[in-house]
Tab-separated table of C-alpha atoms in Angstrom:
chain	number	residue	atom	x	y	z
A	380	MET	CA	-0.350	16.316	28.492
A	381	ASN	CA	-3.419	17.861	26.505
A	382	ALA	CA	-3.858	20.122	23.429
A	383	ILE	CA	-4.122	23.057	25.445
A	384	GLU	CA	-0.969	22.716	27.431
A	385	SER	CA	1.020	21.769	24.830
A	386	ARG	CA	0.072	24.238	22.400
A	387	LYS	CA	2.921	26.528	21.061
A	388	SER	CA	3.044	29.234	18.130
A	389	VAL	CA	5.024	27.190	15.526
A	390	ARG	CA	6.872	30.613	13.660
A	391	ASN	CA	9.964	28.124	12.290
A	392	PHE	CA	8.484	25.361	9.995
A	393	GLN	CA	10.685	22.494	8.429
A	394	GLN	CA	10.853	22.318	4.434
A	395	SER	CA	8.604	19.347	4.132
A	396	PRO	CA	5.088	19.065	2.709
A	397	LEU	CA	2.191	18.780	4.608
A	398	ARG	CA	1.653	14.335	4.326
A	399	ASP	CA	-0.958	13.399	2.176
A	400	SER	CA	-2.304	11.755	5.407
A	401	ASP	CA	-2.642	14.475	7.375
A	402	ILE	CA	-3.601	17.062	4.135
A	403	GLN	CA	-6.853	14.254	4.231
A	404	LYS	CA	-7.261	14.571	8.472
A	405	ILE	CA	-7.681	18.500	8.083
A	406	GLN	CA	-10.349	17.977	4.823
A	407	THR	CA	-12.075	15.745	7.053
A	408	TYR	CA	-12.056	18.024	9.872
A	409	LEU	CA	-13.192	20.918	8.185
A	410	ASN	CA	-15.880	19.516	5.735
A	411	LYS	CA	-17.898	18.052	9.046
A	412	PRO	CA	-20.656	20.759	9.783
A	413	GLU	CA	-20.285	20.431	13.851
A	414	ASN	CA	-16.546	21.665	13.667
A	415	ARG	CA	-17.815	24.693	11.787
A	416	ILE	CA	-20.663	26.311	14.384
A	417	GLY	CA	-20.044	28.913	17.070
A	418	PRO	CA	-21.681	29.466	20.734
A	419	HIS	CA	-23.678	31.903	18.379
A	420	GLY	CA	-24.807	29.671	15.870
A	421	ASN	CA	-22.416	31.115	12.903
A	422	GLN	CA	-21.317	29.350	10.435
A	423	ILE	CA	-17.170	29.809	9.923
A	424	LYS	CA	-16.237	29.715	5.973
A	425	LEU	CA	-12.848	27.430	6.577
A	426	LYS	CA	-10.292	26.871	4.323
A	427	LEU	CA	-6.689	24.859	3.673
A	428	LEU	CA	-4.382	26.624	1.308
A	429	LEU	CA	-1.601	24.467	0.860
A	430	GLY	CA	1.941	25.749	0.057
A	431	SER	CA	2.133	24.324	-3.576
A	432	ALA	CA	-1.450	26.391	-4.613
A	433	LEU	CA	0.078	29.527	-4.340
A	434	ASN	CA	1.303	31.897	-7.428
A	435	ASN	CA	4.947	31.423	-7.685
A	436	ASN	CA	5.593	30.385	-3.971
A	437	GLU	CA	4.017	34.106	-3.053
A	438	LYS	CA	4.125	34.747	0.956
A	439	ILE	CA	1.046	35.581	2.657
A	440	ALA	CA	2.250	35.796	6.181
A	441	THR	CA	4.594	39.232	6.360
A	442	TYR	CA	7.412	40.746	7.897
A	443	GLY	CA	9.892	37.564	7.856
A	444	ILE	CA	8.279	36.504	11.132
A	445	ILE	CA	6.798	32.757	9.341
A	446	LYS	CA	9.589	30.542	7.833
A	447	ASN	CA	8.708	27.840	5.206
A	448	ALA	CA	4.909	27.291	5.705
A	449	GLN	CA	3.753	24.486	4.118
A	450	GLY	CA	0.362	25.775	4.223
A	451	TYR	CA	-2.093	27.753	5.599
A	452	LEU	CA	-5.710	27.703	7.302
A	453	LEU	CA	-8.119	30.381	6.504
A	454	GLY	CA	-11.218	31.271	7.884
A	455	SER	CA	-13.532	34.208	7.188
A	456	CYS	CA	-17.255	35.350	9.074
A	457	ILE	CA	-19.489	38.598	8.957
A	458	ASN	CA	-18.145	41.504	10.858
A	459	THR	CA	-20.267	41.450	14.140
A	460	ALA	CA	-18.581	40.694	17.595
A	461	GLN	CA	-20.904	37.589	17.532
A	462	ALA	CA	-19.237	35.885	14.647
A	463	VAL	CA	-15.770	37.116	15.378
A	464	PHE	CA	-16.573	35.411	18.873
A	465	ASP	CA	-18.123	32.480	17.066
A	466	PHE	CA	-14.883	32.707	14.209
A	467	SER	CA	-11.782	32.495	16.912
A	468	PHE	CA	-14.372	29.782	19.068
A	469	VAL	CA	-13.853	27.206	16.068
A	470	PHE	CA	-10.741	28.517	14.671
A	471	GLU	CA	-8.945	27.518	18.132
A	472	GLY	CA	-10.831	23.956	17.845
A	473	LEU	CA	-8.742	23.610	14.654
A	474	ILE	CA	-5.540	24.270	15.890
A	475	LEU	CA	-5.908	21.989	19.172
A	476	TYR	CA	-7.073	19.269	16.706
A	477	LEU	CA	-4.287	20.210	14.720
A	478	THR	CA	-1.758	20.409	18.074
A	479	GLU	CA	-2.826	16.350	18.675
A	480	SER	CA	-2.159	15.745	15.179
A	481	GLY	CA	1.344	16.927	15.813
A	482	ILE	CA	1.194	20.060	13.071
A	483	GLY	CA	2.497	23.559	14.144
A	484	THR	CA	0.438	26.328	14.107
A	485	CYS	CA	0.661	29.853	15.087
A	486	TRP	CA	-2.194	32.622	15.241
A	487	LEU	CA	-2.288	35.872	13.083
A	488	GLY	CA	-4.645	38.549	13.560
A	489	GLY	CA	-2.093	41.237	11.703
A	490	THR	CA	0.671	39.764	10.564
A	491	PHE	CA	-0.467	38.917	7.245
A	492	LYS	CA	-1.937	40.289	3.456
A	493	ARG	CA	-4.931	40.369	3.363
A	494	GLN	CA	-4.826	41.757	-0.496
A	495	GLU	CA	-3.527	38.706	-1.438
A	496	ILE	CA	-5.225	36.238	0.364
A	497	LEU	CA	-8.470	37.007	-1.088
A	498	GLN	CA	-7.437	35.475	-4.938
A	499	TYR	CA	-7.641	32.789	-2.814
A	500	PHE	CA	-10.483	33.056	-1.111
A	501	PRO	CA	-12.845	35.632	-1.638
A	502	LEU	CA	-15.537	37.774	0.500
A	503	ASN	CA	-19.108	38.178	0.637
A	504	GLU	CA	-20.372	41.667	1.180
A	505	ASN	CA	-19.419	42.314	5.061
A	506	GLU	CA	-17.499	39.530	5.485
A	507	ILE	CA	-13.990	40.077	7.348
A	508	ILE	CA	-10.617	37.337	7.538
A	509	PRO	CA	-9.535	38.130	11.356
A	510	ALA	CA	-7.167	35.260	11.430
A	511	ILE	CA	-5.134	32.905	9.534
A	512	SER	CA	-2.237	30.180	10.572
A	513	PRO	CA	0.824	28.823	8.441
A	514	LEU	CA	0.746	25.702	9.181
A	515	GLY	CA	4.008	22.839	9.207
A	516	TYR	CA	5.652	20.678	10.868
A	517	ALA	CA	7.702	22.585	14.191
A	518	MET	CA	11.431	22.711	13.648
A	519	ASP	CA	13.383	22.057	16.499
A	520	ASN	CA	14.691	25.357	17.071
A	521	LYS	CA	13.339	29.522	17.193
A	522	HIS	CA	14.541	31.767	14.272
A	523	PHE	CA	16.311	35.219	15.479
A	524	LYS	CA	13.077	37.240	14.299
A	525	GLU	CA	10.982	34.796	16.205
A	526	ARG	CA	13.166	35.165	19.499
A	527	MET	CA	13.549	38.440	19.685
A	528	MET	CA	9.630	39.011	19.095
A	529	ARG	CA	8.669	36.644	22.338
A	530	GLN	CA	10.891	38.171	24.112
A	531	PHE	CA	9.788	41.792	23.561
A	532	ILE	CA	5.524	40.817	23.853
A	533	LYS	CA	6.764	38.446	27.241
A	534	ALA	CA	5.039	35.552	25.380
A	535	ASP	CA	6.122	32.804	27.818
A	536	ARG	CA	4.513	34.668	30.697
A	537	ARG	CA	1.009	34.832	32.088
A	538	LYS	CA	-0.983	37.423	34.351
A	539	SER	CA	-1.547	34.958	37.547
A	540	ALA	CA	-4.690	33.613	38.736
A	541	ASP	CA	-5.692	36.529	41.363
A	542	GLN	CA	-5.334	39.102	38.801
A	543	LEU	CA	-7.783	36.994	36.302
A	544	PHE	CA	-10.474	35.517	37.859
A	545	PHE	CA	-13.688	37.191	40.858
A	546	CYS	CA	-15.942	35.666	42.500
A	547	GLU	CA	-19.251	37.619	42.752
A	548	ASP	CA	-17.305	40.843	41.877
A	549	PHE	CA	-13.852	42.347	40.588
A	550	THR	CA	-12.774	42.799	43.883
A	551	LYS	CA	-12.393	39.126	45.028
A	552	PRO	CA	-10.268	37.014	43.571
A	553	LEU	CA	-11.162	33.404	43.675
A	554	THR	CA	-9.831	31.246	45.732
A	555	ASN	CA	-10.558	27.515	45.960
A	556	GLN	CA	-14.349	27.995	46.662
A	557	ALA	CA	-15.108	27.204	42.695
A	558	GLU	CA	-12.993	23.642	42.608
A	559	VAL	CA	-14.918	22.415	39.138
A	560	TYR	CA	-13.365	25.473	38.073
A	561	GLN	CA	-10.622	25.271	38.493
A	562	GLN	CA	-9.349	23.175	35.747
A	563	PRO	CA	-11.095	25.078	32.621
A	564	LEU	CA	-9.920	28.948	34.359
A	565	GLU	CA	-6.284	28.107	34.080
A	566	TYR	CA	-6.769	26.285	30.503
A	567	ILE	CA	-8.145	29.790	30.205
A	568	ARG	CA	-4.945	31.378	31.732
A	569	ILE	CA	-2.180	29.741	29.171
A	570	ALA	CA	-4.565	30.828	26.389
A	571	PRO	CA	-2.370	32.774	23.910
A	572	SER	CA	-3.884	35.940	22.992
A	573	ALA	CA	-2.886	39.266	20.813
A	574	LYS	CA	0.638	40.677	21.739
A	575	ASN	CA	0.299	38.739	24.735
A	576	ASN	CA	-2.279	41.164	26.883
A	577	GLN	CA	-4.203	38.378	27.751
A	578	PRO	CA	-7.335	40.289	28.515
A	579	TRP	CA	-10.011	38.474	29.713
A	580	ARG	CA	-11.516	38.649	32.962
A	581	ILE	CA	-13.517	35.922	34.537
A	582	VAL	CA	-16.309	36.470	37.264
A	583	VAL	CA	-18.062	33.564	39.183
A	584	SER	CA	-21.261	33.759	40.730
A	585	LYS	CA	-21.907	33.885	44.346
A	586	ASP	CA	-24.116	30.592	44.113
A	587	LEU	CA	-20.828	28.945	41.572
A	588	SER	CA	-23.762	28.281	39.010
A	589	LYS	CA	-22.422	31.014	35.832
A	590	VAL	CA	-19.386	32.383	34.902
A	591	HIS	CA	-18.932	35.329	33.302
A	592	PHE	CA	-17.046	36.659	30.659
A	593	TYR	CA	-15.505	39.984	30.171
A	594	ILE	CA	-13.030	41.932	28.057
A	595	LEU	CA	-9.809	44.510	28.485
A	596	ASN	CA	-10.252	47.128	25.386
A	597	LYS	CA	-6.396	47.231	25.076
A	598	LEU	CA	-6.013	46.682	21.527
A	599	GLN	CA	-9.498	48.467	19.845
A	600	ASN	CA	-7.835	50.826	17.860
A	601	GLU	CA	-4.573	48.812	16.362
A	602	LYS	CA	-5.024	49.177	12.082
A	603	ALA	CA	-3.441	46.231	11.623
A	604	PHE	CA	-6.473	44.141	12.831
A	605	ALA	CA	-10.005	43.671	11.014
A	606	CYS	CA	-11.457	43.189	14.299
A	607	ALA	CA	-10.949	43.739	17.573
A	608	GLN	CA	-8.892	41.221	18.762
A	609	GLU	CA	-9.880	40.759	22.201
A	610	ILE	CA	-13.113	39.355	20.871
A	611	LEU	CA	-10.750	36.996	19.124
A	612	ASP	CA	-9.223	36.460	22.904
A	613	ILE	CA	-12.070	36.078	24.687
A	614	GLY	CA	-13.265	33.310	22.105
A	615	ILE	CA	-10.446	31.433	22.180
A	616	ALA	CA	-10.931	31.240	26.113
A	617	TYR	CA	-14.181	30.377	26.250
A	618	ARG	CA	-13.460	27.786	23.743
A	619	HIS	CA	-10.341	26.324	26.042
A	620	PHE	CA	-13.351	26.742	29.544
A	621	VAL	CA	-15.380	24.509	27.868
A	622	SER	CA	-12.672	21.661	26.595
A	623	GLY	CA	-12.060	21.915	30.920
A	624	MET	CA	-15.707	21.214	31.630
A	625	ALA	CA	-16.506	19.032	28.942
A	626	GLU	CA	-12.550	16.965	30.358
A	627	GLN	CA	-15.261	16.424	33.614
A	628	GLY	CA	-18.387	15.526	31.530
A	629	ILE	CA	-19.866	18.923	32.128
A	630	GLN	CA	-21.682	20.704	29.773
A	631	GLY	CA	-23.087	24.239	29.616
A	632	GLN	CA	-24.791	26.749	27.138
A	633	LEU	CA	-23.311	30.416	26.033
A	634	ILE	CA	-26.020	32.973	27.650
A	635	SER	CA	-26.768	36.691	27.734
A	636	ASP	CA	-27.331	37.471	31.914
A	637	ASP	CA	-24.771	40.837	32.459
A	638	PRO	CA	-25.033	40.669	36.395
A	639	GLY	CA	-24.817	44.472	36.379
A	640	ILE	CA	-21.159	44.108	37.865
A	641	GLU	CA	-19.370	47.701	39.032
A	642	MET	CA	-16.843	47.490	35.953
A	643	VAL	CA	-13.040	48.711	36.517
A	644	ASN	CA	-10.935	49.954	33.664
A	645	GLU	CA	-12.282	49.914	30.119
A	646	MET	CA	-14.256	46.910	30.139
A	647	GLU	CA	-16.998	44.913	28.567
A	648	TYR	CA	-19.536	41.947	29.398
A	649	ILE	CA	-19.171	39.560	26.683
A	650	GLY	CA	-21.591	36.890	27.776
A	651	THR	CA	-21.971	33.648	30.756
A	652	TRP	CA	-21.654	29.935	30.664
A	653	MET	CA	-24.237	28.626	32.451
A	654	GLY	CA	-24.159	24.164	33.078
A	655	GLU	CA	-27.033	22.446	31.392
């Protein structure tokens, strides 16, 4: 099982501090420029904030949802849709790397104290903090508030493939004719999303050469978030997709090639993957 399949949101951590070897591993990853650049070329700012650096054991994740975090991953980008997309692509890459290393994480887009974070991670003009993640070693059990929250958002449920993936247009669910995309699309289907809304919708072109990415705008007016969460979600989905393609030795690029497909509901075209 790879990191995409094994990744779980962790909200209940052991009280053991991060090992020095793991801290060094994280810093080495963060220091590599190629790990901080998104598909649109935006450079993402990232920082590891250890729990020991917080003033008076200050908690920057709210509502008691996160227990015993031993540190936080912080990140920022300029406040544009493309930069937010790049942020989530980069941040999910880091999340998956930490999953492989046995370090627990959890995407937090709304339930954290942005003002308190600024003393540790100041922003430039027109920059935002789209999300953060607590860090630590996972406890075997989930605490009560976490269990209730996961039950409320139906965190373990995912929409079926025929609700998410299509061929040519949104009237034809994708079937087995696009075998090369089956595993990458499954990686999208199991990806995390805000409130488990799974806003991504994917259309494969008739000749199977292009994969078009769309979102449903369901949470765009949520005031707790610094940006549209669907943009973060589709960036995560795109990271999962390209990882799945890379497993097969297939590289591609993100382009703007809106096919003009008739869209339903409050849908928005985001971009197109095309193989190299």
